[in-house]
Coordinates of C-alpha atoms and ligand atoms in Angstrom, one line a residue:
M1 CA 0.3 -21.5 26.9
T2 CA 2.9 -24.4 26.8
R3 CA 4.7 -25.0 23.5
T4 CA 4.9 -28.7 22.5
W5 CA 5.9 -30.7 19.4
W6 CA 2.3 -31.9 18.9
K7 CA 1.0 -28.4 18.7
E8 CA 3.6 -27.5 16.1
A9 CA 3.4 -30.6 14.0
V10 CA 1.4 -31.2 10.8
I11 CA -0.2 -34.6 10.7
Y12 CA -0.7 -36.6 7.6
Q13 CA -3.4 -39.3 7.7
I14 CA -2.7 -42.5 5.7
Y15 CA -5.5 -44.9 4.9
P16 CA -3.3 -47.9 4.4
R17 CA -5.7 -49.9 2.3
S18 CA -5.6 -47.2 -0.3
F19 CA -2.1 -45.7 -0.1
M20 CA 0.3 -48.0 -1.9
D21 CA 0.2 -51.6 -2.8
S22 CA 3.6 -53.4 -2.9
N23 CA 2.7 -56.9 -3.9
G24 CA 0.0 -56.6 -6.6
D25 CA -3.0 -57.9 -4.5
G26 CA -4.8 -54.6 -5.0
I27 CA -4.6 -53.7 -1.3
G28 CA -2.3 -51.1 0.1
D29 CA 0.2 -52.4 2.7
L30 CA 3.0 -51.5 5.1
P31 CA 5.9 -52.1 2.6
G32 CA 3.9 -49.8 0.2
I33 CA 4.0 -47.1 2.9
I34 CA 7.7 -47.6 3.5
S35 CA 8.3 -47.1 -0.2
R36 CA 6.6 -43.7 0.0
L37 CA 8.3 -42.3 3.1
D38 CA 10.7 -40.2 1.0
Y39 CA 7.7 -38.6 -0.7
L40 CA 6.1 -37.8 2.7
A41 CA 9.4 -36.4 4.1
H42 CA 9.7 -34.3 1.0
L43 CA 6.2 -33.0 1.4
G44 CA 7.3 -31.8 4.8
V45 CA 4.8 -33.3 7.2
D46 CA 5.8 -34.2 10.7
V47 CA 3.5 -37.0 12.0
L48 CA 1.9 -39.9 10.2
W49 CA -1.4 -41.1 11.5
L50 CA -2.1 -44.6 10.2
S51 CA -5.7 -45.7 10.1
P52 CA -6.0 -49.1 11.8
I53 CA -3.4 -51.7 10.8
F54 CA -4.4 -54.4 13.3
Q55 CA -5.8 -57.8 12.6
S56 CA -9.4 -57.4 11.5
P57 CA -12.0 -59.2 9.4
N58 CA -12.5 -55.8 7.7
D59 CA -16.2 -55.4 8.1
D60 CA -15.4 -51.7 8.6
N61 CA -11.9 -51.6 7.0
G62 CA -10.0 -52.2 10.2
Y63 CA -12.2 -50.3 12.6
D64 CA -13.3 -53.7 13.8
I65 CA -10.2 -55.2 15.5
S66 CA -9.9 -58.9 16.3
D67 CA -6.3 -58.7 17.7
Y68 CA -4.9 -55.4 19.0
E69 CA -1.4 -56.7 19.1
A70 CA -1.1 -58.3 15.6
I71 CA -0.8 -56.7 12.2
M72 CA -3.5 -57.3 9.6
A73 CA -2.1 -60.0 7.4
E74 CA -3.1 -58.1 4.2
F75 CA -0.9 -55.2 5.4
G76 CA 2.2 -57.2 6.3
T77 CA 3.9 -58.5 9.4
M78 CA 5.1 -57.1 12.7
A79 CA 8.6 -57.0 11.2
D80 CA 7.2 -54.8 8.4
F81 CA 5.7 -52.5 11.0
E82 CA 9.0 -52.3 13.0
R83 CA 10.8 -51.5 9.8
L84 CA 8.2 -48.8 8.9
L85 CA 8.6 -47.2 12.4
A86 CA 12.4 -47.2 12.2
E87 CA 12.4 -45.8 8.6
A88 CA 9.9 -43.1 9.5
H89 CA 11.9 -42.1 12.6
K90 CA 15.1 -42.0 10.5
R91 CA 13.4 -39.4 8.4
G92 CA 12.2 -37.4 11.4
L93 CA 8.6 -38.6 11.0
K94 CA 6.6 -39.6 14.0
V95 CA 3.9 -42.3 13.9
L96 CA 0.4 -42.4 15.5
L97 CA -1.6 -45.6 15.5
D98 CA -5.4 -45.5 15.3
I99 CA -6.7 -47.4 18.3
V100 CA -10.4 -48.5 18.3
V101 CA -11.4 -49.3 21.9
N102 CA -15.1 -48.3 22.0
H103 CA -15.7 -51.6 20.3
S104 CA -13.9 -54.6 19.0
S105 CA -14.6 -57.1 16.2
D106 CA -17.1 -59.8 17.0
E107 CA -14.2 -62.1 16.0
H108 CA -12.0 -60.9 18.8
P109 CA -11.4 -63.8 21.3
W110 CA -12.9 -61.6 24.0
F111 CA -16.2 -61.5 22.2
R112 CA -16.1 -65.2 21.2
Q113 CA -15.8 -66.0 24.9
S114 CA -18.3 -63.4 26.0
R115 CA -21.0 -64.7 23.7
S116 CA -20.4 -68.4 24.5
S117 CA -22.3 -68.5 27.9
K118 CA -23.9 -66.3 30.4
D119 CA -21.4 -67.3 33.1
N120 CA -18.2 -66.9 31.0
P121 CA -15.7 -64.8 32.9
L122 CA -15.6 -62.3 30.0
R123 CA -19.4 -62.1 29.7
D124 CA -19.4 -58.5 30.8
F125 CA -16.6 -57.3 28.6
Y126 CA -19.6 -56.4 26.4
F127 CA -23.2 -55.2 27.1
W128 CA -25.8 -58.0 27.2
Q129 CA -29.5 -57.5 27.8
P130 CA -32.3 -60.0 27.8
A131 CA -34.2 -57.7 25.4
P132 CA -33.4 -54.4 23.8
P133 CA -33.8 -51.9 26.7
N134 CA -34.3 -48.9 24.3
N135 CA -34.8 -47.8 20.7
W136 CA -31.1 -47.1 20.0
K137 CA -30.0 -47.1 16.4
S138 CA -26.6 -47.9 15.0
F139 CA -24.5 -45.3 13.1
F140 CA -24.7 -47.7 10.2
G141 CA -28.5 -48.2 10.3
G142 CA -30.9 -50.5 12.1
S143 CA -31.2 -51.3 15.8
A144 CA -28.1 -51.1 17.9
W145 CA -29.1 -54.3 19.7
Q146 CA -28.4 -57.6 18.1
H147 CA -29.9 -60.9 19.1
D148 CA -27.3 -63.6 19.7
P149 CA -28.6 -67.2 19.5
A150 CA -25.9 -68.8 21.7
T151 CA -27.4 -67.3 24.9
G152 CA -30.6 -65.8 23.5
A153 CA -29.5 -62.4 24.7
Y154 CA -28.9 -59.0 22.9
Y155 CA -25.6 -57.2 22.7
L156 CA -25.0 -53.5 22.0
H157 CA -23.3 -52.3 18.8
L158 CA -23.3 -48.6 18.0
F159 CA -21.7 -49.4 14.7
S160 CA -22.0 -52.6 12.7
R161 CA -23.2 -55.9 14.1
K162 CA -19.6 -57.0 13.8
Q163 CA -18.5 -54.2 16.1
P164 CA -19.8 -55.0 19.6
D165 CA -19.3 -52.2 22.1
L166 CA -16.8 -52.9 24.9
N167 CA -18.0 -52.5 28.4
W168 CA -15.7 -49.9 30.1
E169 CA -17.4 -50.4 33.4
N170 CA -15.3 -53.5 33.7
P171 CA -11.9 -52.6 35.4
R172 CA -10.3 -55.7 34.0
L173 CA -11.1 -54.7 30.5
R174 CA -9.7 -51.2 31.1
R175 CA -6.5 -52.7 32.5
E176 CA -6.1 -54.9 29.3
I177 CA -6.5 -51.9 27.1
Y178 CA -4.0 -49.8 29.0
R179 CA -1.5 -52.7 28.8
M180 CA -2.1 -53.0 25.1
M181 CA -1.5 -49.3 24.6
R182 CA 1.8 -49.5 26.5
F183 CA 2.8 -52.5 24.3
W184 CA 2.7 -50.2 21.3
L185 CA 4.3 -47.2 23.0
D186 CA 7.1 -49.4 24.3
K187 CA 7.7 -50.4 20.6
G188 CA 8.3 -46.7 20.0
V189 CA 5.1 -45.4 18.5
D190 CA 4.6 -41.7 19.2
G191 CA 1.0 -41.7 20.1
F192 CA -2.5 -42.6 19.2
R193 CA -5.6 -41.4 17.4
L194 CA -8.4 -42.7 19.6
D195 CA -11.5 -43.6 17.6
V196 CA -14.8 -42.3 18.8
I197 CA -13.4 -41.9 22.3
P198 CA -16.3 -39.8 23.7
L199 CA -18.5 -42.8 23.3
I200 CA -16.7 -45.2 25.7
S201 CA -18.9 -44.5 28.7
K202 CA -22.5 -45.7 28.2
R203 CA -25.6 -44.4 29.8
T204 CA -26.5 -47.6 31.5
D205 CA -29.9 -46.3 32.5
W206 CA -30.4 -46.8 28.8
P207 CA -32.6 -43.8 28.0
D208 CA -34.4 -43.8 24.7
A209 CA -32.8 -42.0 21.7
Y210 CA -34.5 -39.2 19.7
E211 CA -36.4 -41.0 17.0
D212 CA -36.0 -38.5 14.3
D213 CA -32.7 -36.8 15.1
F214 CA -29.7 -39.1 15.0
L215 CA -27.1 -36.4 15.4
R216 CA -28.8 -35.1 18.5
T217 CA -28.9 -38.6 19.9
V218 CA -25.1 -38.8 19.3
Y219 CA -24.4 -35.5 21.0
E220 CA -26.8 -35.9 23.9
I221 CA -27.1 -39.6 24.6
Y222 CA -24.3 -41.7 23.0
A223 CA -21.3 -39.3 23.7
N224 CA -20.1 -37.8 26.9
G225 CA -21.3 -40.6 29.1
P226 CA -21.2 -40.3 32.9
R227 CA -17.8 -41.9 33.5
V228 CA -15.9 -40.8 30.3
H229 CA -13.7 -38.3 32.1
E230 CA -12.9 -40.8 34.9
Y231 CA -11.8 -43.3 32.3
L232 CA -9.7 -40.8 30.3
Q233 CA -8.0 -39.6 33.5
E234 CA -7.2 -43.1 34.4
M235 CA -5.9 -43.7 30.8
H236 CA -3.8 -40.6 31.1
R237 CA -2.3 -41.8 34.4
E238 CA -1.8 -45.4 33.3
V239 CA -0.5 -44.7 29.8
F240 CA -0.1 -41.1 28.4
A241 CA 1.7 -39.6 31.4
R242 CA 4.5 -42.2 31.1
Y243 CA 5.6 -41.3 27.5
D244 CA 6.4 -38.3 25.4
M245 CA 3.4 -38.9 23.2
M246 CA 0.4 -37.4 21.5
A247 CA -3.1 -38.5 22.4
L248 CA -5.5 -37.3 19.7
G249 CA -9.2 -38.0 20.2
E250 CA -11.8 -38.3 17.6
G251 CA -14.2 -35.9 19.2
I252 CA -17.5 -37.1 18.0
G253 CA -20.3 -35.6 20.1
V254 CA -18.0 -33.1 21.8
T255 CA -19.2 -29.4 21.7
P256 CA -17.6 -26.0 22.4
A257 CA -19.4 -26.2 25.8
N258 CA -17.6 -29.3 27.0
C259 CA -14.4 -29.5 24.8
L260 CA -12.1 -28.3 27.6
D261 CA -13.3 -31.1 29.8
Y262 CA -11.4 -33.3 27.3
V263 CA -8.4 -31.2 26.3
G264 CA -8.0 -28.6 29.0
E265 CA -4.3 -28.7 29.9
D266 CA -5.2 -29.0 33.6
R267 CA -7.5 -32.0 33.0
R268 CA -4.8 -34.6 32.2
E269 CA -7.0 -36.4 29.7
L270 CA -6.5 -36.0 25.9
H271 CA -3.9 -33.7 24.3
V272 CA -6.0 -32.7 21.4
L273 CA -9.2 -33.6 19.6
Y274 CA -11.0 -32.9 16.3
H275 CA -14.6 -31.9 16.1
F276 CA -17.3 -32.4 13.5
D277 CA -19.5 -29.3 13.5
H278 CA -18.4 -28.1 10.1
M279 CA -18.2 -31.7 8.8
F280 CA -21.9 -32.2 9.5
L281 CA -23.0 -28.9 8.0
N282 CA -24.3 -30.5 4.7
F283 CA -26.0 -33.5 6.4
G284 CA -29.8 -33.3 6.1
A285 CA -32.4 -34.8 8.4
G286 CA -31.7 -38.2 6.7
G287 CA -27.9 -37.9 7.4
R288 CA -25.1 -37.9 4.9
F289 CA -27.2 -39.5 2.1
D290 CA -29.5 -36.6 2.4
P291 CA -27.2 -33.7 1.5
V292 CA -28.3 -30.1 1.9
P293 CA -26.5 -26.9 0.9
W294 CA -24.1 -25.2 3.4
K295 CA -23.4 -21.6 4.0
L296 CA -20.0 -20.0 4.4
T297 CA -21.2 -17.9 7.4
D298 CA -22.2 -21.1 9.3
F299 CA -18.8 -22.7 8.3
K300 CA -16.9 -19.7 9.7
A301 CA -19.0 -19.6 12.8
V302 CA -17.9 -23.1 13.7
F303 CA -14.2 -22.1 13.6
R304 CA -14.9 -19.0 15.7
R305 CA -17.0 -20.8 18.3
W306 CA -14.3 -23.5 18.7
D307 CA -11.5 -21.1 18.9
E308 CA -13.2 -19.1 21.6
A309 CA -14.1 -22.2 23.5
I310 CA -10.6 -23.6 23.5
G311 CA -8.8 -20.2 24.1
E312 CA -5.4 -20.5 25.7
E313 CA -6.4 -23.5 27.9
G314 CA -6.4 -26.4 25.4
W315 CA -5.7 -27.4 21.9
I316 CA -7.7 -28.8 18.9
N317 CA -7.0 -30.3 15.5
I318 CA -8.0 -28.7 12.2
V319 CA -9.6 -31.2 9.8
L320 CA -11.3 -30.5 6.5
D321 CA -11.6 -34.1 5.3
N322 CA -10.6 -37.6 6.2
H323 CA -11.6 -41.2 5.4
D324 CA -15.2 -40.6 6.7
F325 CA -16.1 -37.6 4.7
P326 CA -16.0 -36.4 1.1
R327 CA -12.9 -34.8 -0.4
M328 CA -12.5 -31.2 0.8
V329 CA -12.0 -29.7 -2.6
S330 CA -15.3 -31.3 -3.8
R331 CA -17.2 -30.2 -0.7
F332 CA -15.9 -26.8 0.4
G333 CA -14.1 -25.8 -2.8
N334 CA -14.7 -26.2 -6.5
D335 CA -13.6 -29.5 -8.1
G336 CA -14.3 -28.3 -11.7
P337 CA -12.4 -25.4 -13.3
W338 CA -11.1 -24.0 -10.0
R339 CA -9.8 -27.3 -8.6
E340 CA -6.2 -26.2 -8.1
A341 CA -7.0 -22.7 -6.9
S342 CA -9.6 -23.9 -4.4
A343 CA -7.5 -26.8 -3.2
K344 CA -4.7 -24.3 -2.4
L345 CA -7.2 -22.0 -0.8
L346 CA -8.4 -24.8 1.5
A347 CA -4.8 -25.7 2.2
T348 CA -4.2 -22.1 3.3
L349 CA -7.1 -22.4 5.7
L350 CA -6.0 -25.7 7.1
L351 CA -2.5 -24.6 7.7
T352 CA -3.1 -21.1 9.1
M353 CA -5.9 -21.8 11.5
R354 CA -5.0 -22.2 15.2
G355 CA -4.8 -25.9 15.9
T356 CA -2.8 -29.0 14.7
P357 CA -3.7 -29.6 11.1
C358 CA -4.4 -33.0 9.7
I359 CA -3.8 -33.5 6.0
Y360 CA -5.7 -36.5 4.6
Q361 CA -3.8 -38.5 2.0
G362 CA -4.2 -37.1 -1.5
S363 CA -5.5 -33.7 -0.5
E364 CA -2.0 -32.4 -1.1
L365 CA -2.7 -33.3 -4.8
G366 CA -6.2 -31.8 -4.8
M367 CA -7.8 -35.2 -5.2
T368 CA -11.5 -35.0 -5.7
N369 CA -14.6 -37.1 -5.0
A370 CA -15.1 -40.0 -7.3
R371 CA -18.4 -40.4 -9.2
W372 CA -20.3 -43.5 -8.4
H373 CA -22.1 -44.9 -11.3
R374 CA -23.2 -48.4 -10.0
L375 CA -24.1 -49.8 -6.6
D376 CA -21.5 -52.5 -6.9
E377 CA -18.7 -49.9 -7.1
L378 CA -19.4 -48.9 -3.5
R379 CA -17.4 -50.7 -0.8
D380 CA -18.3 -48.9 2.4
I381 CA -20.5 -50.7 4.9
E382 CA -22.2 -47.5 5.8
A383 CA -23.3 -46.9 2.1
R384 CA -24.4 -50.5 1.6
N385 CA -26.5 -50.4 4.7
A386 CA -27.9 -47.0 3.9
W387 CA -29.1 -48.3 0.5
A388 CA -30.7 -51.4 2.2
E389 CA -32.5 -49.0 4.5
W390 CA -33.7 -46.8 1.6
Q391 CA -35.2 -49.9 0.0
A392 CA -36.7 -51.1 3.3
N393 CA -38.4 -47.7 3.4
G394 CA -39.8 -48.1 -0.1
R395 CA -37.2 -45.8 -1.8
N396 CA -35.9 -47.7 -4.9
D397 CA -34.3 -44.8 -6.8
V398 CA -30.8 -46.1 -7.5
Q399 CA -29.8 -42.9 -9.4
A400 CA -30.8 -40.7 -6.5
F401 CA -28.8 -42.9 -4.0
L402 CA -25.7 -42.9 -6.2
E403 CA -26.1 -39.1 -6.6
A404 CA -26.1 -38.7 -2.8
A405 CA -23.2 -41.1 -2.4
S406 CA -21.2 -39.1 -5.0
V407 CA -21.7 -36.0 -2.9
N408 CA -21.2 -37.3 0.6
G409 CA -20.3 -41.0 0.8
R410 CA -17.2 -42.2 2.6
D411 CA -15.9 -44.1 -0.4
N412 CA -15.1 -40.8 -2.1
A413 CA -12.1 -40.3 0.2
R414 CA -11.1 -44.0 0.0
T415 CA -10.2 -44.4 -3.6
P416 CA -6.6 -45.2 -4.2
M417 CA -3.9 -42.6 -3.9
Q418 CA -3.0 -41.3 -7.4
W419 CA 0.8 -41.7 -7.8
T420 CA 1.2 -41.6 -11.6
D421 CA -0.7 -41.8 -14.9
A422 CA 0.1 -45.5 -15.2
P423 CA -2.8 -48.0 -15.0
H424 CA -4.6 -47.8 -11.7
A425 CA -2.7 -44.6 -11.0
G426 CA 0.4 -46.5 -10.1
F427 CA -1.2 -47.7 -6.9
T428 CA -1.1 -51.4 -7.7
T429 CA -0.1 -53.7 -10.5
G430 CA -3.2 -55.8 -9.7
M431 CA -6.9 -55.0 -9.4
P432 CA -7.5 -52.3 -6.8
W433 CA -9.9 -53.2 -4.0
I434 CA -11.9 -50.1 -4.8
K435 CA -12.1 -48.2 -8.1
V436 CA -9.5 -45.5 -8.9
N437 CA -10.8 -42.0 -9.5
E438 CA -11.1 -41.4 -13.3
N439 CA -9.1 -38.2 -13.1
Y440 CA -5.8 -39.8 -12.3
P441 CA -4.1 -39.0 -15.6
E442 CA -4.6 -35.3 -14.7
V443 CA -4.3 -35.5 -10.9
N444 CA -1.3 -37.5 -9.7
A445 CA 1.8 -37.1 -7.6
R446 CA 4.3 -37.5 -10.3
K447 CA 2.8 -34.7 -12.3
A448 CA 2.4 -32.5 -9.3
M449 CA 6.0 -33.0 -8.2
A450 CA 7.2 -31.9 -11.6
D451 CA 5.1 -28.7 -11.6
A452 CA 6.4 -25.9 -9.5
D453 CA 2.9 -24.4 -9.3
S454 CA 1.1 -27.5 -8.2
V455 CA -1.1 -28.0 -5.1
F456 CA 1.7 -30.3 -3.8
H457 CA 4.3 -27.6 -3.8
Y458 CA 1.9 -25.1 -2.4
Y459 CA 1.5 -27.4 0.6
R460 CA 5.2 -27.6 1.0
H461 CA 5.7 -23.9 1.0
L462 CA 2.9 -23.3 3.4
M463 CA 4.2 -25.8 5.9
A464 CA 7.7 -24.3 5.7
L465 CA 6.1 -20.8 6.2
R466 CA 4.1 -22.1 9.2
K467 CA 7.4 -23.3 10.8
A468 CA 9.2 -20.0 10.1
H469 CA 6.4 -17.9 11.5
P470 CA 5.3 -19.5 14.8
T471 CA 2.6 -16.8 15.2
L472 CA 0.7 -18.9 12.6
I473 CA 0.8 -21.7 15.1
Y474 CA 0.3 -20.0 18.5
G475 CA -1.0 -16.6 17.7
S476 CA -4.5 -15.6 18.6
Y477 CA -7.3 -15.9 16.0
R478 CA -9.5 -12.9 15.1
P479 CA -12.2 -13.4 12.5
L480 CA -13.1 -10.4 10.2
R481 CA -16.4 -9.8 8.2
E482 CA -18.1 -12.7 9.8
D483 CA -21.4 -12.0 8.0
D484 CA -19.9 -12.2 4.6
E485 CA -21.0 -15.1 2.4
Q486 CA -17.9 -15.0 0.1
L487 CA -14.9 -13.9 2.2
F488 CA -13.3 -15.9 4.9
A489 CA -10.8 -13.5 6.5
Y490 CA -8.9 -13.5 9.8
E491 CA -5.9 -12.2 11.7
R492 CA -3.4 -14.2 13.6
R493 CA -1.4 -12.3 16.1
D494 CA 0.9 -12.4 19.1
A495 CA 4.0 -10.5 20.4
D496 CA 6.1 -11.9 17.6
G497 CA 3.9 -10.9 14.6
R498 CA 0.7 -10.2 12.9
Y499 CA -0.8 -11.8 9.9
L500 CA -3.8 -11.4 7.7
V501 CA -5.4 -14.3 5.8
L502 CA -7.8 -13.5 3.0
L503 CA -9.8 -16.4 1.4
N504 CA -12.2 -15.8 -1.5
F505 CA -14.7 -18.6 -1.4
G506 CA -16.1 -18.0 -4.9
E507 CA -15.6 -17.3 -8.6
A508 CA -16.5 -13.6 -8.4
E509 CA -13.8 -11.1 -7.6
Y510 CA -13.9 -9.7 -4.1
P511 CA -12.8 -6.1 -3.3
V512 CA -10.3 -5.7 -0.5
E513 CA -10.6 -2.0 0.2
G514 CA -10.6 -1.4 3.9
L515 CA -9.2 -4.8 4.7
V516 CA -5.5 -4.5 3.7
P517 CA -3.4 -1.8 5.5
A518 CA -0.9 0.0 3.3
E519 CA 2.0 -1.4 5.2
H520 CA 2.2 -5.1 4.5
R521 CA 4.3 -7.8 3.0
W522 CA 2.8 -10.5 0.8
L523 CA 3.9 -13.9 2.1
I524 CA 2.2 -16.5 0.0
G525 CA -0.9 -16.9 -2.2
N526 CA -2.3 -19.1 -4.9
Y527 CA -1.9 -16.4 -7.6
A528 CA 1.0 -14.3 -8.5
M529 CA 1.7 -11.5 -6.0
P530 CA -0.8 -8.7 -6.5
T531 CA 0.7 -5.6 -8.1
T532 CA -1.2 -3.2 -5.8
A533 CA -2.5 -3.4 -2.3
D534 CA -6.0 -2.9 -3.5
E535 CA -6.1 -5.5 -6.2
P536 CA -9.4 -7.4 -5.7
L537 CA -9.2 -11.0 -4.8
R538 CA -9.4 -13.2 -7.9
P539 CA -11.6 -16.3 -8.1
W540 CA -10.8 -18.6 -5.2
E541 CA -7.8 -16.5 -4.3
A542 CA -5.9 -17.0 -1.0
R543 CA -3.5 -14.3 0.2
V544 CA -1.4 -14.4 3.4
L545 CA 0.0 -11.0 4.4
E546 CA 2.4 -10.0 7.1
L547 CA 1.3 -6.8 8.8
D548 CA 3.1 -4.3 11.1
A549 CA 2.5 -5.3 14.7
Ligands
ISL601 O1 -19.0 -41.4 9.2 C1 -19.7 -41.3 10.1 C2 -21.1 -41.8 10.2 O2 -21.9 -41.1 9.4 C3 -19.2 -40.7 11.2 O3 -20.1 -40.2 12.1 C4 -18.3 -41.7 11.9 O4 -19.1 -42.9 12.1 C5 -17.8 -41.3 13.2 O5 -17.0 -40.2 12.8 C6 -17.0 -42.4 13.8 O6 -15.9 -42.7 13.0 C7 -14.9 -43.6 13.4 O7 -15.5 -44.8 14.0 C8 -16.2 -45.6 13.1 C9 -15.5 -45.9 11.8 O8 -16.4 -46.5 10.8 C10 -14.9 -44.6 11.2 O9 -14.2 -44.9 10.0 C11 -14.1 -44.0 12.2 O10 -13.4 -42.9 11.8 C12 -16.4 -46.9 13.8 O11 -15.2 -47.4 14.3
CA602 CA1 -0.8 -55.5 -0.9

């Protein structure tokens, strides 16, 4: 297997709107990020992934781009971006931009022209139909086809009405996109995170979707379209192959069966992608606002299946949360009495699995889901639309909806970064665009940095350990006790070393007899070093041991 920087790196995802506000307007911005680069360098991450920073009317917080080559005015200027890039590079941090090319904003000049008349030269930069050709639904609720009065036709939008899907069948559109990508790479950015990239090729025979199974529709109808690999190979040739860069795909709809088609080293498509199988585990039939319990055995099986599928031939990301999902400690850990222990346990998983880890901002502090008490606290278009849909279906129980949003809503991960115990967690001197999590006096960066036992310092130690023991990066993955509902255990191994990771997903002690060989060295853990090899795992204990080869 080839060794590359993007396999060894740890990525840190910044959601710029909620990271740091420099001018008191309540919205995070690029100068705010610059002011925190020393913090990020101290944490010890290698690559920053910035959620979209391009000009946008913010129907979906920047995932609706109206100019791919301009900076969102609220975030700053191109000069600010160039300074951010230079200052990041000075500290050895690389920068990935989040490029959204499955769709644009309806305010993009391309769409303005496209919608203006049927014979406009840009008409088929988007998908127009005289009437909806199928029953497709949008990710954000309602039909995926929107009537447009200017020409009396319908356009496709898999996300919001303000996010019309781009028509990749059009070679001129593809050329424009590759040119735009080179524009950023020529400026010195180190790669891209490619939003919903498996969706760019559409089934233009327009088959019907499964009425009652949206996720199945995503996997089988929206994603992995007939020309997706042709487009990605072209993109690789026209863009990726010309730079030393990282192309990270958001792998929505990709499965273990087809993942190597995207990231197999011989394919010359993407370098790496992240998948969703464990992220959808607690989605019920009604999606994220219909949460259901998840089981550790199912969670572990996802990691095993993906590792087996990727093998030595490709590479994936390891992701436990991001701006689209609840906070990992609230979801997979325990955000009550065991918040710090379980946040560290999840950090251990994230940083000792095979794959390039993505840390989402604030997880290094053990930030938790917010509680949503009122509808008007919610900001996410997905949540607002979902509530409208509940009502349209005669469900008017506000409390039940807020309960579901508190478990699974995307706003949970979008509350401002908690820097200090000052008002608004030190994120802004003004009024934050979304409420701050109430626990900021307890959970904040200043406090964590001053406490040698904090989640923050545990992340630092783990990242240093990962660099010092490359087996934790490249070594094979062998799961143990796969049927156990409390223990997540595995070995990482190659010619250079052998490691055992033990993770107790629960409050009860877990006996380790039969798991730990007598000869071993304790490397790191979220409790004091055990005094005997057989000491049971304590509540939410994580232990990483080095074994004899
Ligand atoms: O959050 C989801 C819907 O329930 C996810 O399925 C999400 O829509 C999917 O992962 C795609 O996400 C990406 O594209 C969206 C944007 O809203 C998300 O923030 C982005 O990560 C549209 O651009
Ligand atoms: Ca600001």
